[in-house]
CSV table of C-alpha atoms in Angstrom, one decimal:
chain,number,residue,atom,x,y,z
A,1,MET,CA,64.3,95.6,88.5
A,2,ALA,CA,62.2,94.5,91.4
A,3,GLY,CA,58.8,93.2,90.4
A,4,ASN,CA,55.5,92.6,92.2
A,5,SER,CA,56.7,89.3,93.8
A,6,ALA,CA,57.8,89.0,97.4
A,7,SER,CA,61.1,90.7,97.9
A,8,LEU,CA,63.3,92.2,100.6
A,9,LEU,CA,61.1,95.4,100.6
A,10,THR,CA,57.5,95.6,100.1
A,11,LYS,CA,56.1,97.6,97.2
A,12,THR,CA,55.0,100.3,99.6
A,13,GLN,CA,58.4,100.4,101.3
A,14,ARG,CA,60.1,100.8,97.9
A,15,ASN,CA,57.9,103.7,97.1
A,16,ARG,CA,58.6,105.2,100.5
A,17,ILE,CA,62.3,105.1,99.9
A,18,ARG,CA,62.0,106.5,96.3
A,19,ASP,CA,59.9,109.3,97.6
A,20,ASP,CA,62.2,109.9,100.6
A,21,PHE,CA,59.2,109.5,103.0
A,22,ASP,CA,57.6,112.6,101.7
A,23,GLU,CA,54.2,113.6,102.9
A,24,LEU,CA,54.5,111.3,106.0
A,25,VAL,CA,54.2,112.6,109.5
A,26,GLU,CA,57.2,112.0,111.7
A,27,GLU,CA,55.6,109.2,113.7
A,28,LYS,CA,54.6,107.2,110.6
A,29,LYS,CA,58.0,107.9,109.0
A,30,ARG,CA,59.8,106.5,112.0
A,31,ARG,CA,57.5,103.4,112.0
A,32,ASP,CA,58.2,102.7,108.4
A,33,GLN,CA,61.9,103.1,108.8
A,34,GLN,CA,61.9,100.7,111.7
A,35,ARG,CA,60.0,98.1,109.7
A,36,ILE,CA,62.5,98.6,106.7
A,37,ARG,CA,65.4,98.1,109.1
A,38,GLU,CA,63.8,94.9,110.3
A,39,ARG,CA,63.3,93.5,106.8
A,40,ILE,CA,66.9,94.5,105.8
A,41,ARG,CA,68.3,92.7,108.9
A,42,SER,CA,66.2,89.6,108.2
A,43,GLY,CA,67.0,89.7,104.5
A,44,LEU,CA,70.7,89.9,105.1
A,45,PHE,CA,70.7,86.9,107.4
A,46,ASP,CA,68.7,84.9,104.8
A,47,PHE,CA,71.8,84.8,102.7
A,48,HIS,CA,73.1,82.2,105.1
A,49,LEU,CA,70.6,79.9,103.4
A,50,LEU,CA,71.4,81.0,100.0
A,51,ALA,CA,75.3,80.5,100.3
A,52,ASP,CA,74.9,76.9,99.2
A,53,TYR,CA,71.8,77.4,97.0
A,54,PRO,CA,72.2,75.3,93.8
A,55,ASP,CA,73.7,77.0,90.8
A,56,ARG,CA,70.9,75.8,88.6
A,57,GLN,CA,68.3,77.7,90.6
A,58,PHE,CA,70.4,80.9,90.6
A,59,ALA,CA,70.7,80.5,86.8
A,60,LEU,CA,67.0,80.1,86.4
A,61,THR,CA,66.3,83.0,88.7
A,62,PHE,CA,67.9,85.6,86.4
A,63,ASP,CA,67.5,83.7,83.2
A,64,GLU,CA,65.3,86.4,81.7
A,65,THR,CA,67.0,89.4,83.3
A,66,PRO,CA,69.3,91.5,80.9
A,67,ASP,CA,72.9,91.5,81.7
A,68,ASP,CA,73.1,95.2,82.2
A,69,GLU,CA,70.3,95.1,84.8
A,70,LEU,CA,71.8,92.2,86.6
A,71,ARG,CA,75.3,93.9,86.6
A,72,THR,CA,73.7,97.1,88.0
A,73,ALA,CA,71.9,95.2,90.7
A,74,LEU,CA,75.2,93.3,91.6
A,75,ALA,CA,77.0,96.7,91.9
A,76,ASP,CA,74.3,98.1,94.1
A,77,THR,CA,74.5,95.0,96.3
A,78,THR,CA,78.2,95.3,96.6
A,79,LEU,CA,77.8,99.0,97.6
A,80,VAL,CA,75.4,98.0,100.3
A,81,VAL,CA,77.6,95.3,101.6
A,82,GLU,CA,80.7,97.5,101.7
A,83,ARG,CA,78.8,100.3,103.4
A,84,LEU,CA,77.6,97.9,106.1
A,85,ARG,CA,81.1,96.6,106.6
A,86,GLU,CA,82.5,100.2,106.9
A,87,LEU,CA,79.8,101.3,109.3
A,88,HIS,CA,80.4,98.4,111.6
A,89,GLY,CA,84.2,98.6,111.4
A,90,ILE,CA,84.7,95.2,110.0
A,91,ASP,CA,87.9,94.7,108.1
A,92,ARG,CA,87.5,93.5,104.5
A,93,ALA,CA,90.2,90.9,104.9
A,94,GLU,CA,88.2,89.3,107.8
A,95,VAL,CA,85.1,89.1,105.6
A,96,ILE,CA,87.1,87.5,102.9
A,97,GLU,CA,88.6,85.0,105.3
A,98,GLU,CA,85.2,84.1,106.7
A,99,ALA,CA,83.8,83.8,103.2
A,100,ARG,CA,86.6,81.4,102.3
A,101,THR,CA,85.8,79.2,105.3
A,102,ARG,CA,82.1,79.2,104.4
A,103,ALA,CA,82.8,78.4,100.8
A,104,GLU,CA,85.0,75.4,101.7
A,105,THR,CA,82.4,74.2,104.3
A,106,VAL,CA,79.3,74.4,102.1
A,107,SER,CA,81.1,73.1,98.9
A,108,ASP,CA,82.1,70.0,100.8
A,109,ALA,CA,78.7,69.4,102.1
A,110,THR,CA,76.5,70.1,99.0
A,111,THR,CA,76.2,69.4,95.4
A,112,GLY,CA,75.3,71.6,92.4
A,113,THR,CA,77.4,74.5,93.7
A,114,GLU,CA,80.4,74.3,91.4
A,115,THR,CA,80.7,78.1,91.2
A,116,LEU,CA,81.9,78.2,94.8
A,117,SER,CA,85.2,76.7,93.7
A,118,ARG,CA,85.5,79.4,91.0
A,119,VAL,CA,84.9,82.4,93.2
A,120,GLU,CA,88.0,84.3,93.7
A,121,LEU,CA,88.3,85.6,97.3
A,122,ARG,CA,91.5,87.6,97.8
A,123,THR,CA,92.5,90.2,100.2
A,124,ALA,CA,94.0,93.5,99.2
A,125,ALA,CA,97.4,92.4,100.4
A,126,GLU,CA,97.2,89.2,98.3
A,127,ILE,CA,96.2,91.2,95.2
A,128,ARG,CA,99.0,93.6,95.8
A,129,ARG,CA,101.6,90.8,96.1
A,130,GLU,CA,100.2,89.0,93.0
A,131,THR,CA,100.3,92.2,91.0
A,132,GLU,CA,103.8,93.0,92.1
A,133,ALA,CA,104.9,89.5,91.2
A,134,GLU,CA,103.3,89.8,87.8
A,135,VAL,CA,104.8,93.1,87.1
A,136,LYS,CA,108.3,92.0,88.2
A,137,GLU,CA,107.9,88.9,86.0
A,138,ARG,CA,106.8,91.1,83.0
A,139,VAL,CA,109.1,94.0,83.2
A,140,GLY,CA,111.8,92.8,85.6
A,141,THR,CA,113.0,94.2,88.9
A,142,GLY,CA,112.1,97.8,89.6
A,143,ARG,CA,114.6,100.6,89.0
A,144,TRP,CA,114.9,101.4,92.7
A,145,ASP,CA,115.1,97.7,93.7
A,146,THR,CA,117.9,97.3,91.3
A,147,ARG,CA,119.7,100.3,92.8
A,148,ALA,CA,119.3,99.0,96.3
A,149,ASP,CA,120.6,95.7,95.2
A,150,ARG,CA,123.6,97.3,93.6
A,151,LEU,CA,124.4,99.3,96.6
A,152,ALA,CA,124.1,96.2,98.8
A,153,LYS,CA,126.5,94.4,96.6
A,154,LEU,CA,128.9,97.3,96.5
A,155,GLY,CA,128.8,97.5,100.4
A,156,ALA,CA,129.5,93.8,100.6
A,157,SER,CA,132.4,94.0,98.1
A,158,ALA,CA,133.9,96.8,100.4
A,159,PHE,CA,133.2,95.0,103.6
A,160,ILE,CA,134.8,91.7,102.7
A,161,PRO,CA,138.3,93.0,102.0
A,162,LEU,CA,138.0,95.4,104.9
A,163,ALA,CA,137.2,92.5,107.2
A,164,LEU,CA,140.1,90.5,105.8
A,165,ILE,CA,142.5,93.4,106.4
A,166,GLY,CA,141.3,93.6,110.0
A,167,ILE,CA,141.6,89.9,110.6
A,168,PHE,CA,145.1,89.7,109.1
A,169,ASP,CA,146.1,92.8,111.1
A,170,TRP,CA,144.9,91.2,114.3
A,171,TYR,CA,146.3,87.8,113.9
A,172,VAL,CA,149.4,88.2,111.6
A,173,SER,CA,150.6,91.7,111.3
A,174,GLY,CA,150.0,94.5,113.7
A,175,ASN,CA,150.8,97.2,111.2
A,176,LEU,CA,148.7,96.2,108.2
A,177,LEU,CA,146.0,98.7,108.9
A,178,GLY,CA,148.5,101.5,109.1
A,179,ALA,CA,150.2,100.3,105.9
A,180,THR,CA,146.9,100.1,104.0
A,181,ALA,CA,145.3,103.2,105.6
A,182,PRO,CA,144.4,104.9,102.2
A,183,VAL,CA,142.8,101.6,100.9
A,184,SER,CA,141.1,101.0,104.2
A,185,SER,CA,139.7,104.5,104.4
A,186,LEU,CA,138.4,104.2,100.8
A,187,LEU,CA,136.8,100.9,101.6
A,188,MET,CA,135.1,102.3,104.7
A,189,ALA,CA,133.9,105.2,102.8
A,190,ILE,CA,132.4,103.0,100.1
A,191,LEU,CA,130.8,100.8,102.7
A,192,ALA,CA,129.3,103.8,104.6
A,193,VAL,CA,127.9,105.4,101.4
A,194,SER,CA,126.5,102.2,100.1
A,195,MET,CA,124.8,101.2,103.3
A,196,ILE,CA,123.3,104.7,103.8
A,197,GLY,CA,122.0,104.7,100.2
A,198,TRP,CA,120.6,101.2,100.7
A,199,LEU,CA,118.9,102.1,103.9
A,200,LEU,CA,117.4,105.3,102.4
A,201,ILE,CA,115.9,103.4,99.5
A,202,VAL,CA,114.5,100.7,101.6
A,203,ALA,CA,113.1,103.2,104.1
A,204,ALA,CA,111.4,105.2,101.3
A,205,GLN,CA,109.9,102.0,99.8
A,206,ALA,CA,108.6,101.0,103.3
A,207,LEU,CA,107.2,104.4,103.8
A,208,LYS,CA,105.4,104.4,100.4
A,209,HIS,CA,104.1,100.8,100.4
A,210,ASP,CA,103.6,100.1,104.1
A,211,VAL,CA,103.6,103.0,106.4
A,212,LEU,CA,101.4,105.5,104.5
A,213,PRO,CA,98.8,103.0,103.4
A,214,ALA,CA,98.5,101.8,107.1
A,215,PHE,CA,98.3,105.4,108.2
A,216,ARG,CA,95.5,106.2,105.8
A,217,LYS,CA,93.6,103.1,106.9
A,218,LEU,CA,94.1,104.1,110.5
A,219,MET,CA,92.8,107.6,109.8
A,220,ARG,CA,89.8,106.3,107.8
A,221,ASN,CA,88.7,103.7,110.3
A,222,PRO,CA,90.9,103.4,113.5
A,223,GLU,CA,88.9,100.7,115.1
A,224,ALA,CA,89.0,98.4,112.1
A,225,ALA,CA,92.7,99.0,111.4
A,226,VAL,CA,93.8,98.2,115.1
A,227,ARG,CA,91.6,95.1,115.2
A,228,GLY,CA,92.9,93.9,111.9
A,229,ALA,CA,96.5,94.4,112.9
A,230,VAL,CA,95.9,92.6,116.2
A,231,THR,CA,94.1,89.8,114.5
A,232,ASN,CA,96.8,89.3,111.9
A,233,LEU,CA,99.5,89.3,114.6
A,234,PHE,CA,98.0,87.1,117.3
A,235,GLU,CA,95.5,84.9,115.6
A,236,ASP,CA,97.9,83.2,113.2
A,237,PRO,CA,101.5,84.4,114.0
A,238,LYS,CA,103.0,81.7,111.8
A,239,GLU,CA,101.1,82.8,108.7
A,240,THR,CA,101.9,86.4,109.6
A,241,LEU,CA,105.7,85.6,109.7
A,242,ARG,CA,105.4,83.5,106.5
A,243,GLU,CA,103.8,86.5,104.6
A,244,SER,CA,106.3,88.9,106.0
A,245,TRP,CA,109.1,86.6,104.8
A,246,GLU,CA,107.7,86.3,101.4
A,247,GLU,CA,107.4,90.1,101.1
A,248,LEU,CA,111.0,90.7,101.8
């Protein structure tokens, strides 16, 4: 817990927040809130200096702090960071990309910051892709993926002989389609059913994994969702195409 040493908030300000500014007239309450906002803003920008602070100093800073207290403090810090990000409509992926750039920059320019290379900074999309890859590797292809693959193969197996019959009828015999009408009709039916089934499965998967999550994100924070989509599409189109190809 915060002690008596200098901190982001003064002892009086901490007491004010704990007491929810009780027993203060409105003018004094607004003045204290303004001062707290200024200290929060200044304290947040101080982390620019701490990004490459030596690991040894961080270790000594919390050397006597119990793990449960430190864990709670880190959890509260994470909540504050996430709330600030949400309030200002900043996409989490943008923050992570910026943090990656900062980590690479400061780790190359300073020493004693080995933890920077061990920090895992991954976007939600990257985590999802890695999780899907791990699950597929562990349990194999999903049931619906297997069904879609079988339907695609069934459609291909019907299309190839149907195409050969059509080519042979066009170039060699003008009556082959008529002579093989029952077989051709069966092949066309198989092709149609398999392709419709494949499209339905793919559409359902896209709806579940792509459309609905994007819609929920748009409803929760439209500005951040639109900005993130535009950024991903236009800032690095090659990377966007590469990721899309890998997700196929």
